[in-house]
Short mmCIF file of C-alpha atoms and ligand atoms in Angstrom, two decimals:
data_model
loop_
_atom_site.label_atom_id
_atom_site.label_comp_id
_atom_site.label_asym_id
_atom_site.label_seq_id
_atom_site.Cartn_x
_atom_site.Cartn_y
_atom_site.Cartn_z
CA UNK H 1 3.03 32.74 14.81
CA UNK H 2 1.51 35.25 12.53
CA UNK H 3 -1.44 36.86 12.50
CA UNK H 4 -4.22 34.73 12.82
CA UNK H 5 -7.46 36.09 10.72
CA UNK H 6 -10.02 37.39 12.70
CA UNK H 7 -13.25 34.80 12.23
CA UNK H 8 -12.32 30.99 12.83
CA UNK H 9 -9.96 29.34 9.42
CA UNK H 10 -9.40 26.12 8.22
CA UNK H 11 -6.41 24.97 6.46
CA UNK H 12 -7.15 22.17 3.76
CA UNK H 13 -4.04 20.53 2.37
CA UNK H 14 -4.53 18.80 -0.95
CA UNK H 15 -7.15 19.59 -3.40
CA UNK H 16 -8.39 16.77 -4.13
CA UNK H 17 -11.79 14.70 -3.82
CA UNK H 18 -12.09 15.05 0.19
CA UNK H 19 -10.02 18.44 0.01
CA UNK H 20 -12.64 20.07 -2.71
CA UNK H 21 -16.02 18.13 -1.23
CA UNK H 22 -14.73 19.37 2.27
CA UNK H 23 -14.16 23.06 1.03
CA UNK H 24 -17.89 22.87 -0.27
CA UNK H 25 -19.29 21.77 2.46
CA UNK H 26 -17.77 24.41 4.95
CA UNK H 27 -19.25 26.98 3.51
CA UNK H 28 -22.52 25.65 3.38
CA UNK H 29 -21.76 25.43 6.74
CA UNK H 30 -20.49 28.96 7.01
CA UNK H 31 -16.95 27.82 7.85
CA UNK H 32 -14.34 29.86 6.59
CA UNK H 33 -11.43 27.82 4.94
CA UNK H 34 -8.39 27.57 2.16
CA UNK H 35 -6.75 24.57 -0.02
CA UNK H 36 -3.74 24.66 -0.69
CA UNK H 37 -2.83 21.60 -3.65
CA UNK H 38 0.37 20.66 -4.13
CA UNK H 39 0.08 20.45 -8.21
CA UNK H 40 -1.39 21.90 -11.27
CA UNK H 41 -4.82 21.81 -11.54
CA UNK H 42 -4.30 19.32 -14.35
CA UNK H 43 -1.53 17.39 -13.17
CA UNK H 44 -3.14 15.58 -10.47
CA UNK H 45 -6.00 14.37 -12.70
CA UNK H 46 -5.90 11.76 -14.21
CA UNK H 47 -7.91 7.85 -14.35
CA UNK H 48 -11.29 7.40 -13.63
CA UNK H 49 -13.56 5.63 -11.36
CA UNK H 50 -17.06 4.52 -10.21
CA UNK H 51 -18.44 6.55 -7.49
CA UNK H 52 -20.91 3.79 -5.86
CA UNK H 53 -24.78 5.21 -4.31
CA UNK H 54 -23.73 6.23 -1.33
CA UNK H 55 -20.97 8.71 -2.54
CA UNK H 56 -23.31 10.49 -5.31
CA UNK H 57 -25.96 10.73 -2.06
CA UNK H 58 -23.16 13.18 -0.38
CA UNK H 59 -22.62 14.87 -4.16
CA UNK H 60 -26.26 15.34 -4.32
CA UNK H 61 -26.24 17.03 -1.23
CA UNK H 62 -23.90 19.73 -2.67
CA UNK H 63 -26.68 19.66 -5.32
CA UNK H 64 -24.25 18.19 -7.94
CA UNK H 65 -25.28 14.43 -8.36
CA UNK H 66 -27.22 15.00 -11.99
CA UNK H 67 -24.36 17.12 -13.27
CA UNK H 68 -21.54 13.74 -12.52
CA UNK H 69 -24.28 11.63 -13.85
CA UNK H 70 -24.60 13.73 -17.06
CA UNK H 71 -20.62 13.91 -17.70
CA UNK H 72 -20.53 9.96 -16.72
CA UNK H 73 -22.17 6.53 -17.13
CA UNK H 74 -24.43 5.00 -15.06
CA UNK H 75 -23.68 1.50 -14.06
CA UNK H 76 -26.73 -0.51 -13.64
CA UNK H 77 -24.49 -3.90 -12.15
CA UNK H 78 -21.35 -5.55 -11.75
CA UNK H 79 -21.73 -8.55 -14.44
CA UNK H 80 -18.81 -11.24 -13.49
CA UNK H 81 -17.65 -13.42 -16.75
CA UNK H 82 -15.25 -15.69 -17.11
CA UNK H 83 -12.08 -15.60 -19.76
CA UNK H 84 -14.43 -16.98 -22.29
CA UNK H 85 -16.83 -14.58 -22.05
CA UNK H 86 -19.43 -16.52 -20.13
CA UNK H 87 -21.55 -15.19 -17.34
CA UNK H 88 -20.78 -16.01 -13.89
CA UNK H 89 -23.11 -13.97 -11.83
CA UNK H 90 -24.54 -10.03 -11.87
CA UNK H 91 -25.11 -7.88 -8.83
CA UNK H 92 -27.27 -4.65 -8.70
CA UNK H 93 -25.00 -1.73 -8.58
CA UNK H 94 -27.35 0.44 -6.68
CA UNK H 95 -30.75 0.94 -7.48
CA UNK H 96 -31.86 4.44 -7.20
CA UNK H 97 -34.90 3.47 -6.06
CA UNK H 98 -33.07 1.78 -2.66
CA UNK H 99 -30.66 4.12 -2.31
CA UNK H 100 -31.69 7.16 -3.70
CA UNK H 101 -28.93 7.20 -6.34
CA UNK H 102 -27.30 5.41 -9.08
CA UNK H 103 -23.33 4.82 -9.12
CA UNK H 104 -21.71 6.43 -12.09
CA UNK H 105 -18.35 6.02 -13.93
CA UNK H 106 -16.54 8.83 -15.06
CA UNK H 107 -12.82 10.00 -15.51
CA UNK H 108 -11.72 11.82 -12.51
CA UNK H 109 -10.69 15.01 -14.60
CA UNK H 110 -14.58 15.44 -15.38
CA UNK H 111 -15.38 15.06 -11.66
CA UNK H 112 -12.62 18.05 -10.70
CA UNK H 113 -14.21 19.74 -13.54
CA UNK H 114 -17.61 19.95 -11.88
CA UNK H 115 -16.26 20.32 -8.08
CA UNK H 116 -14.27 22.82 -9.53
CA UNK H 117 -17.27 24.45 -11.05
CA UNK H 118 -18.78 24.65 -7.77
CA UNK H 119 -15.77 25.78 -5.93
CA UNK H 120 -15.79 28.98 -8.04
CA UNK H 121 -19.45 29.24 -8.33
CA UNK H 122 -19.21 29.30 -4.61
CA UNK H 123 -16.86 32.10 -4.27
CA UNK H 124 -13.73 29.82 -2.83
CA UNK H 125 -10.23 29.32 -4.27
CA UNK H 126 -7.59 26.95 -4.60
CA UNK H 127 -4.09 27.91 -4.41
CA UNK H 128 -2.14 25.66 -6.46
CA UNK H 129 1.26 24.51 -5.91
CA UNK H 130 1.07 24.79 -2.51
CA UNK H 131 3.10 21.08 -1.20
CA UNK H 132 2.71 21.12 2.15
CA UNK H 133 6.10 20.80 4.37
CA UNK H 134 5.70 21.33 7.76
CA UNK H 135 3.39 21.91 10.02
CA UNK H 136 3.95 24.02 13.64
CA UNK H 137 1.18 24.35 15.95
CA UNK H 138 0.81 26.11 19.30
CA UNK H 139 -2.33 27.40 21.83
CA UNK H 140 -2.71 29.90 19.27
CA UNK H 141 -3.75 28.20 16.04
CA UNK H 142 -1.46 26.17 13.02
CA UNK H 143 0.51 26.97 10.74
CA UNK H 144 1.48 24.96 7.41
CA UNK H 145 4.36 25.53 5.05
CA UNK H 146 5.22 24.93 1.87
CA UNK H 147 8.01 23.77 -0.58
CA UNK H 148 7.92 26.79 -2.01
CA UNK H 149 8.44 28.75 1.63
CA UNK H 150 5.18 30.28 1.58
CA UNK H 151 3.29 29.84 5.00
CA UNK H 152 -0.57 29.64 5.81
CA UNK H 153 -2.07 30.09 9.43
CA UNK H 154 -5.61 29.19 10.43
CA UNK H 155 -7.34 27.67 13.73
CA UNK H 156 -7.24 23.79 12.32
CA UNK H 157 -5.31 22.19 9.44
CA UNK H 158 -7.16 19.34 8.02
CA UNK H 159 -5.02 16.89 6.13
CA UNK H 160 -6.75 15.58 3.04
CA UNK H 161 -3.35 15.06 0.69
CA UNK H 162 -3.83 11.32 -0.15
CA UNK H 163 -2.31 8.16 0.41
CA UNK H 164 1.21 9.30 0.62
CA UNK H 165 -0.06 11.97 2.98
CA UNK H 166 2.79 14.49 3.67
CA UNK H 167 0.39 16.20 7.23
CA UNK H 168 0.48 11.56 7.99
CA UNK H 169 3.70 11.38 8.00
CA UNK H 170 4.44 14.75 10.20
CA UNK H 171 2.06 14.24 12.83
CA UNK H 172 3.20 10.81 13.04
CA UNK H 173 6.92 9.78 12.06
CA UNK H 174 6.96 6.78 13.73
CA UNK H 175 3.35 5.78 12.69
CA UNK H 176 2.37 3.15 9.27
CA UNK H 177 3.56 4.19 5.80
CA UNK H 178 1.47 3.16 2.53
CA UNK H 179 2.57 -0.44 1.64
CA UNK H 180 2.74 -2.03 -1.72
CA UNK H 181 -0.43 -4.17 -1.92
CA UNK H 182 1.34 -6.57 -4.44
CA UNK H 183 -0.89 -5.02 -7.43
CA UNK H 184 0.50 -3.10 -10.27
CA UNK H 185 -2.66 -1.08 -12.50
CA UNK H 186 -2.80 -0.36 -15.99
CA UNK H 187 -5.86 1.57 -16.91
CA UNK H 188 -6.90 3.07 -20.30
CA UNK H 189 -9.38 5.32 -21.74
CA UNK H 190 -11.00 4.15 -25.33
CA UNK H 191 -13.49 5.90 -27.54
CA UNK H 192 -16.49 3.67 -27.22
CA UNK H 193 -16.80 4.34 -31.63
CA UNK H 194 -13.59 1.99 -31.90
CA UNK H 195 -15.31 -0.43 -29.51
CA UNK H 196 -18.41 -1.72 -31.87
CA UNK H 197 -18.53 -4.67 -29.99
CA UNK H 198 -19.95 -3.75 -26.96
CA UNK H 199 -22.98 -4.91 -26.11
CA UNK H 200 -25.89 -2.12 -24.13
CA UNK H 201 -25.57 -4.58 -21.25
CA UNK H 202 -21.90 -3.99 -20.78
CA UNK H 203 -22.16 -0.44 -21.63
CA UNK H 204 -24.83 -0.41 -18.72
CA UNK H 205 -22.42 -2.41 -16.38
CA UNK H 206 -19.08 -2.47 -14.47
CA UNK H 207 -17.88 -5.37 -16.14
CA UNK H 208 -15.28 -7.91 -14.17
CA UNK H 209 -13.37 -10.71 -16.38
CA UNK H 210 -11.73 -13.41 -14.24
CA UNK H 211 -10.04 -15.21 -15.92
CA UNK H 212 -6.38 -17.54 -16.08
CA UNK H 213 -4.30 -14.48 -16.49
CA UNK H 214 -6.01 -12.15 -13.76
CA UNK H 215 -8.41 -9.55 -14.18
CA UNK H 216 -9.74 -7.30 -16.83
CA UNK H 217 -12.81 -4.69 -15.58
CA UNK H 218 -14.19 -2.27 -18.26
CA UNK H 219 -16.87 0.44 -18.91
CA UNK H 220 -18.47 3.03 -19.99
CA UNK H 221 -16.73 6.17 -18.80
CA UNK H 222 -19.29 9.55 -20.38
CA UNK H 223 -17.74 11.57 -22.83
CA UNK H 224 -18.04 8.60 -25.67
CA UNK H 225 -15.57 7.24 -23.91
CA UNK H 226 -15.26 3.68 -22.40
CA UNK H 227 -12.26 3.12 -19.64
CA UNK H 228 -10.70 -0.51 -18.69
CA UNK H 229 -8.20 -1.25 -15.83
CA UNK H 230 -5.91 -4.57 -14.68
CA UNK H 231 -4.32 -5.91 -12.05
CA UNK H 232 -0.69 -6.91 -12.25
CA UNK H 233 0.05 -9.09 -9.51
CA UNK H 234 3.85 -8.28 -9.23
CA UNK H 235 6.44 -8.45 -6.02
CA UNK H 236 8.04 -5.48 -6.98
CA UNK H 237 6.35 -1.85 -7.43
CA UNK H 238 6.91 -0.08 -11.11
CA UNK H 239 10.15 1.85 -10.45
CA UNK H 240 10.36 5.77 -10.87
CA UNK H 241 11.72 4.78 -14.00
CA UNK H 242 9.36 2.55 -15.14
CA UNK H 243 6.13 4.85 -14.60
CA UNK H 244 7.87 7.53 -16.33
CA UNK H 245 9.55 5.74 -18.91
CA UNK H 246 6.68 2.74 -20.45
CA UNK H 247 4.72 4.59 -23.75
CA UNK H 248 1.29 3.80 -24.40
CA UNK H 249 2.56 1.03 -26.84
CA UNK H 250 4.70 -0.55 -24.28
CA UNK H 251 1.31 -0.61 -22.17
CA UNK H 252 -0.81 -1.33 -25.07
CA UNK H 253 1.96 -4.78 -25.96
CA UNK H 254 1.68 -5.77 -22.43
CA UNK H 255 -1.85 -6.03 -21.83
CA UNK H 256 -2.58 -7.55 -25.67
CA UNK H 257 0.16 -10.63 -24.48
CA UNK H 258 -1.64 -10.96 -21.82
CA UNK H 259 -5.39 -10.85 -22.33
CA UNK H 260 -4.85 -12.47 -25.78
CA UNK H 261 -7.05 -15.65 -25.14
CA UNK H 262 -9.94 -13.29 -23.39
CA UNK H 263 -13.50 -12.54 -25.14
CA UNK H 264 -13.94 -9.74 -26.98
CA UNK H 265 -14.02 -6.43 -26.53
CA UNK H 266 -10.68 -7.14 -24.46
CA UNK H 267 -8.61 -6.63 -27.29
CA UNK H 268 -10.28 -4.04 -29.22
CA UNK H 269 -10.52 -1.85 -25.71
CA UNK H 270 -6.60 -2.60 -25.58
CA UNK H 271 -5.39 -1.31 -29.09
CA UNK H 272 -7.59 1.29 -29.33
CA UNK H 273 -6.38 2.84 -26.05
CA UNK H 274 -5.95 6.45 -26.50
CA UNK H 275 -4.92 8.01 -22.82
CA UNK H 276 -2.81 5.58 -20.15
CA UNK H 277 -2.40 5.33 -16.76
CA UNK H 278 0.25 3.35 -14.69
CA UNK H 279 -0.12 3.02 -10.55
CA UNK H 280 1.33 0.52 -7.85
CA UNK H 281 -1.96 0.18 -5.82
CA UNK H 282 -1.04 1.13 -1.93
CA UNK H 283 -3.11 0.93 1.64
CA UNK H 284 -2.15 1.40 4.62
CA UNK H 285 -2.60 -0.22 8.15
CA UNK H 286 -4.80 1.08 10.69
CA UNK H 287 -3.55 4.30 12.08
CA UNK H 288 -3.44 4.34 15.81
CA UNK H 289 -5.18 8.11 15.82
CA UNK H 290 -6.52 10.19 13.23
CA UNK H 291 -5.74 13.51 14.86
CA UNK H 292 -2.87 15.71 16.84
CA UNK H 293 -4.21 18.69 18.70
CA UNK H 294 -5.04 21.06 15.91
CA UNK H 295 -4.39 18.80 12.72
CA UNK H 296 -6.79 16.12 11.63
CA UNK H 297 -6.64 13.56 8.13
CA UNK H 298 -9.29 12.72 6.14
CA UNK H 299 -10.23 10.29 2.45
CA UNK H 300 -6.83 8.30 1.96
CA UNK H 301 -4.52 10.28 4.34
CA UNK H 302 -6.22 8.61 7.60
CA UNK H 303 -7.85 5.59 5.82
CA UNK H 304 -6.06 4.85 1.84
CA UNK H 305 -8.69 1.95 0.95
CA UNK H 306 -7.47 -0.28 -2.22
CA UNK H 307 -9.31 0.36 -5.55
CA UNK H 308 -10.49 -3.19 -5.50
CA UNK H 309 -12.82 -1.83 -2.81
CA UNK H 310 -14.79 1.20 -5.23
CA UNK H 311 -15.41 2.98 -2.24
CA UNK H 312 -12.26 5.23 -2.06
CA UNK H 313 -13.74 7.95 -3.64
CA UNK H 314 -17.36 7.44 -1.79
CA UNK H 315 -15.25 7.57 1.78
CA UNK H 316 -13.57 10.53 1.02
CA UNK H 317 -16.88 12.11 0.49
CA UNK H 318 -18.55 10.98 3.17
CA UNK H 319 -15.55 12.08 5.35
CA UNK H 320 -15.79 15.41 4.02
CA UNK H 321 -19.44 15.61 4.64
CA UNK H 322 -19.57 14.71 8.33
CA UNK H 323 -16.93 17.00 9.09
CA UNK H 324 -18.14 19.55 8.33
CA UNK H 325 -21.45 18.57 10.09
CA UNK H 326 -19.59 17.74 13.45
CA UNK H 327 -17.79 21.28 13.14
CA UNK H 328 -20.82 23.10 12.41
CA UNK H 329 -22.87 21.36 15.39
CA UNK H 330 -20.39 21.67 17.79
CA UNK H 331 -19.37 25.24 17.20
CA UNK H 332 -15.94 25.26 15.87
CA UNK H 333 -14.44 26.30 19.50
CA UNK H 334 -15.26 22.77 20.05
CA UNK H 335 -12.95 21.15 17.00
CA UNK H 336 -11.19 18.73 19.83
CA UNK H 337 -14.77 16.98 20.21
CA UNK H 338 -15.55 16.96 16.62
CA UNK H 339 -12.12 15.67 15.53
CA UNK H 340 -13.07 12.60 18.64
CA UNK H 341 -16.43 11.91 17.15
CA UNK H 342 -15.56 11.98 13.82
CA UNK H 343 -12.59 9.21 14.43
CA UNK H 344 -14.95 7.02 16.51
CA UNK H 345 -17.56 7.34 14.30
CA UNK H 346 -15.87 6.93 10.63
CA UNK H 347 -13.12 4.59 11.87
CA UNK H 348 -15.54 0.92 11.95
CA UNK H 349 -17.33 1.72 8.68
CA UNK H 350 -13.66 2.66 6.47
CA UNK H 351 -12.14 -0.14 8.17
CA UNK H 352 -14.51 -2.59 7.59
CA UNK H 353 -14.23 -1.21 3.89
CA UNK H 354 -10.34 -1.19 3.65
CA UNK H 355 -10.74 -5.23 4.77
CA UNK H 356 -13.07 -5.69 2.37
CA UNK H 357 -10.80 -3.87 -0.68
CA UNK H 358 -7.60 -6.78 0.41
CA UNK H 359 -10.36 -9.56 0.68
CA UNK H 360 -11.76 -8.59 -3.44
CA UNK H 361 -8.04 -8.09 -4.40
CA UNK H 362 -7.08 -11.49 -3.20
CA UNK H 363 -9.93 -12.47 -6.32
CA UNK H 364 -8.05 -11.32 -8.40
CA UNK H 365 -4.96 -12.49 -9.06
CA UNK H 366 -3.54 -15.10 -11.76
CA UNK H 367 -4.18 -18.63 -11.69
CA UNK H 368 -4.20 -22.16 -12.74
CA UNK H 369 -6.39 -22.52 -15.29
CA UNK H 370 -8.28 -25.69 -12.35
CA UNK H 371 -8.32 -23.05 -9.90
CA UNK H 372 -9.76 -20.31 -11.96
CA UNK H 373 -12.59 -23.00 -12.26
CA UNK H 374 -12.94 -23.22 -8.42
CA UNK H 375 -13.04 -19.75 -7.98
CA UNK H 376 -15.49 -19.38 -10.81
CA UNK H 377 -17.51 -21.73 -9.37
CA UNK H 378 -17.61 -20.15 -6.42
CA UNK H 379 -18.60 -17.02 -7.41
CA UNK H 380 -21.61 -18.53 -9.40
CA UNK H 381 -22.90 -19.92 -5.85
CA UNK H 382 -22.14 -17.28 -3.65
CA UNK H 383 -22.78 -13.89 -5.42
CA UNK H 384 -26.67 -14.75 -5.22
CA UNK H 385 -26.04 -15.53 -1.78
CA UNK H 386 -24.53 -12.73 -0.52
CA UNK H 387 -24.01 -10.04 -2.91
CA UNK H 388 -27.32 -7.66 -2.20
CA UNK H 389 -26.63 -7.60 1.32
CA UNK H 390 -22.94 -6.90 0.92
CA UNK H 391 -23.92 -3.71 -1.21
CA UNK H 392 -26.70 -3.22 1.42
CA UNK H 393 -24.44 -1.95 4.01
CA UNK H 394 -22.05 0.33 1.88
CA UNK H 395 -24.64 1.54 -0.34
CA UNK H 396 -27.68 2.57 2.48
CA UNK H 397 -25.20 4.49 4.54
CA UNK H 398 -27.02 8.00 4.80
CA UNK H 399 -26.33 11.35 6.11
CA UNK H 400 -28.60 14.29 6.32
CA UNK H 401 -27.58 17.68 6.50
CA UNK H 402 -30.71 18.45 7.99
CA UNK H 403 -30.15 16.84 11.20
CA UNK H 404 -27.62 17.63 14.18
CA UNK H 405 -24.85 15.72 15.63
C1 FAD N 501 -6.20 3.16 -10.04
C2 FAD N 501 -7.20 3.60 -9.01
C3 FAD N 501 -8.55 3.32 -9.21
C4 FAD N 501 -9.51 3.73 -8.28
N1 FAD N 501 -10.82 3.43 -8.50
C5 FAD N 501 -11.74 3.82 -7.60
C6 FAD N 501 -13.14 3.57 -7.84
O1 FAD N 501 -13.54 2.98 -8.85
N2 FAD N 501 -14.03 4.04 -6.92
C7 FAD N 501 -13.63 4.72 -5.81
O2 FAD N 501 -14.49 5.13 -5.02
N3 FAD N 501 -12.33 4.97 -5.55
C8 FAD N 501 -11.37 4.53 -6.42
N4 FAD N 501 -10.06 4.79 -6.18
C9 FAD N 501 -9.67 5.44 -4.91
C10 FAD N 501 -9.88 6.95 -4.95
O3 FAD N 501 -9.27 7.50 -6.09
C11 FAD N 501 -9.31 7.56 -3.68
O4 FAD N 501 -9.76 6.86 -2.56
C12 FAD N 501 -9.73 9.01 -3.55
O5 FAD N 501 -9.16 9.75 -4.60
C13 FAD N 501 -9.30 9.58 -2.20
O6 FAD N 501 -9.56 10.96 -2.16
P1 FAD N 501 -8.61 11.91 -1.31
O7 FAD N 501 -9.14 13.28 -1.44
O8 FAD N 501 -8.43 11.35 0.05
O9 FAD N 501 -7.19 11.79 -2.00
P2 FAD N 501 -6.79 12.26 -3.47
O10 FAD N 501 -7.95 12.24 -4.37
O11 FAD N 501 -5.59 11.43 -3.81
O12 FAD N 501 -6.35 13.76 -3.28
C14 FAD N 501 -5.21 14.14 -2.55
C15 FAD N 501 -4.74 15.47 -3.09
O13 FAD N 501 -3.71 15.97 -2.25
C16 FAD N 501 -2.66 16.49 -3.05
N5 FAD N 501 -1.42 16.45 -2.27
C17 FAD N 501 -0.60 15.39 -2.06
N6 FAD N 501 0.42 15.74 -1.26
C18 FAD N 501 0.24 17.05 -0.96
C19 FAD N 501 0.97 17.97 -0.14
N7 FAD N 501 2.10 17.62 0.49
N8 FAD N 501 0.51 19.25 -0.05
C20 FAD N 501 -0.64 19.62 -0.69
N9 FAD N 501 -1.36 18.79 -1.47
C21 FAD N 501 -0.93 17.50 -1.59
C22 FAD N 501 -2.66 15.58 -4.27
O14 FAD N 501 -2.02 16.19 -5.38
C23 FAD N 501 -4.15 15.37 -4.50
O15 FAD N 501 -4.72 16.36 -5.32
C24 FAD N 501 -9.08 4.41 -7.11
C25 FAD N 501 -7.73 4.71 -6.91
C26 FAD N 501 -6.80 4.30 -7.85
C27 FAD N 501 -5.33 4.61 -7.60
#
């Protein structure tokens, strides 16, 4: 092995939301560390999401939680409607007041933009283009390589490169893989000018259409911009050839034949599309371990939770955050314990949230039009039922870098 540096290292594969939020929060706890990302800065950005209360809590820790809401939207509630238009049922989206922050919408380019900020700000780097290979580990410390036959050494190599995880699928050949959840997603990005239609309630919401052809959600994005995204139910995956191959119009043709009968904006959202993105939706089964001696995952390498679930992005966070807690408290001789702890602690709560991503993707797929009026039905009686204490537990989640674990 080479050289290992002198003070304690950590190795952070992939640069993105739990890689960057990780880096951040090592060095406020005086943890020395690298990223290495296997892309352009750029090229792995692209979509947009909601980041629900309880992941802006962890970005306000970092002290960043006005600067996401200012390049976002906040979204006051989920409104449900049906194909027509009509309202089935609202749910608070996290009240600031109860949970100490709003969740916001944004494109994920703009939240790299401001992580990035920080990362600089804070004196740490990225190295880019960095795809991690292989990983060799002895008594000594770790060591990862890359495609490009650099190598990196450091004390503990955590693995925070996504749902296709290349440190997963080294540390554990045999273990799951990422399976097709049976959804295809389109998503767009529209100026909100060529969207007159809609209303300051939607603009203010996350806004879910079920209707007889599946599911339409839309928003307000920041930036003047509003973003939508759909479900495809679909046996097959897109091919290779398929992502790289459909235009924008191809997208923009699909979606219109499809949502044609839907309430407006639907259709003006559609056409004026400006900036498309194409994705077979994965997750992955429970993974018997999270960690292997020196390496450990994290966000969607250990846990890959469905979009339906809008916690993806939150987890990662979160995951990122305690880490670097545990490593901090324990002393980083101690990593074993923390990588333990960590596992036992974060493994009920993501789990509980991966279940809960299949069980709100099952809602929406395509129907008959008498079962789209069951399910509708449904909905009207049970969000009031249940809704504010389903949010309760995701959204009141707190952790306090103040206190010790
Ligand atoms: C269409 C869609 C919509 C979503 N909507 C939401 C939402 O509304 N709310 C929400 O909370 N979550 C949402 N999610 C989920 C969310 O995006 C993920 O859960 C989140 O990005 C996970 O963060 P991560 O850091 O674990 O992984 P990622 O953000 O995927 O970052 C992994 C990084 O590792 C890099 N990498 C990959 N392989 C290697 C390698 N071999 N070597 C080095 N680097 C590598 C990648 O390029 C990437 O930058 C959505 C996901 C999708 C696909």
């Amino acid at each position: 092995m080479t050289q290992l540096p002198t003070n304690f290292h950590i190795l952070i594969a992939g640069g993105g939301i739990s890689g960057l939020a990780l880096a951040l929060f090592l060095k406020k706890a005086g943890i020395s560390c690298s990223v290495y990302e296997a892309y352009t800065y750029r090229a792995s950005a692209g979509g947009g999401f909601n980041i629900a209360p309880n992941g802006m809590n962890v970005l306000n820790t970092l002290g960043l939680a006005q600067k996401i809401i200012d390049a976002g939207a906040i979204a006051e509630e989920f409104c449900m409607r049906n194909g027509k238009g009509k309202v089935i049922g609202h749910i608070q989206n996290g009240s600031p007041e109860k949970y100490g922050q709003p969740g916001v919408s944004l494109s994920r380019a703009a939240l790299y933009d401001i992580l990035l900020e920080e990362i600089h700000a804070q004196g740490l780097k990225i190295q880019y283009e960095k795809r991690l290979c292989d990983i060799r580990q002895d008594e000594q410390g770790v060591t990862a390589v890359f495609a490009d036959g650099s190598q990196a050494v450091g004390d503990i190599l955590i693995g925070a490169d996504g749902v296709h995880s290349a440190t997963r699928q080294l540390l554990f050949p045999e273990g799951p893989t990422p399976a097709f959840t049976g959804m295809k997603n389109y998503g767009g990005f529209t100026p909100l000018s060529a969207v007159p239609q809609l209303t300051t309630r939607e603009i203010n919401s996350l806004n879910f259409t079920f209707g007889n052809n599946g599911f339409f959600g839309y928003c307000a994005a920041g930036n003047d911009m509003a973003m939508w995204w759909s479900n495809l139910p679909s046996d097959e995956p897109f091919t290779k050839a398929e992502l790289e191959s459909t235009t924008l119009e191809d997208v923009k043709a699909t979606m219109l034949e499809r949502y044609h009968d839907y309430h407006a904006p639907v259709a003006a959202l559609i056409t004026n599309t400006e900036k498309v993105l194409k994705v077979n939706v994965s997750d992955i089964a429970s993974l018997p371990t999270w960690h292997k001696d020196r390496v450990l995952l994290i966000g969607d390498a250990a846990h890959a939770v469905s979009p339906n679930a809008g916690q993806g992005a939150s987890m990662a966070l979160e995951d990122a955050m305690y880490l670097a807690m545990l490593l901090r408290d324990a002393g980083v001789g101690s990593y074993a314990a923390a990588f333990r702890k960590f596992e036992n602690d974060r493994k009920p709560r993501v789990e509980k949230i991966v279940a809960e991503g299949r069980r709100r993707g099952a809602t929406k797929t395509i129907l008959k039009p008498w079962q789209a009026k069951i399910r509708e039905w449904l909905m009207a009686l049970l969000i009031p039922l249940f809704a504010a204490k389903n949010a309760d537990w995701l959204y009141k989640y707190r952790l306090d870098w103040k206190m010790k674990y």
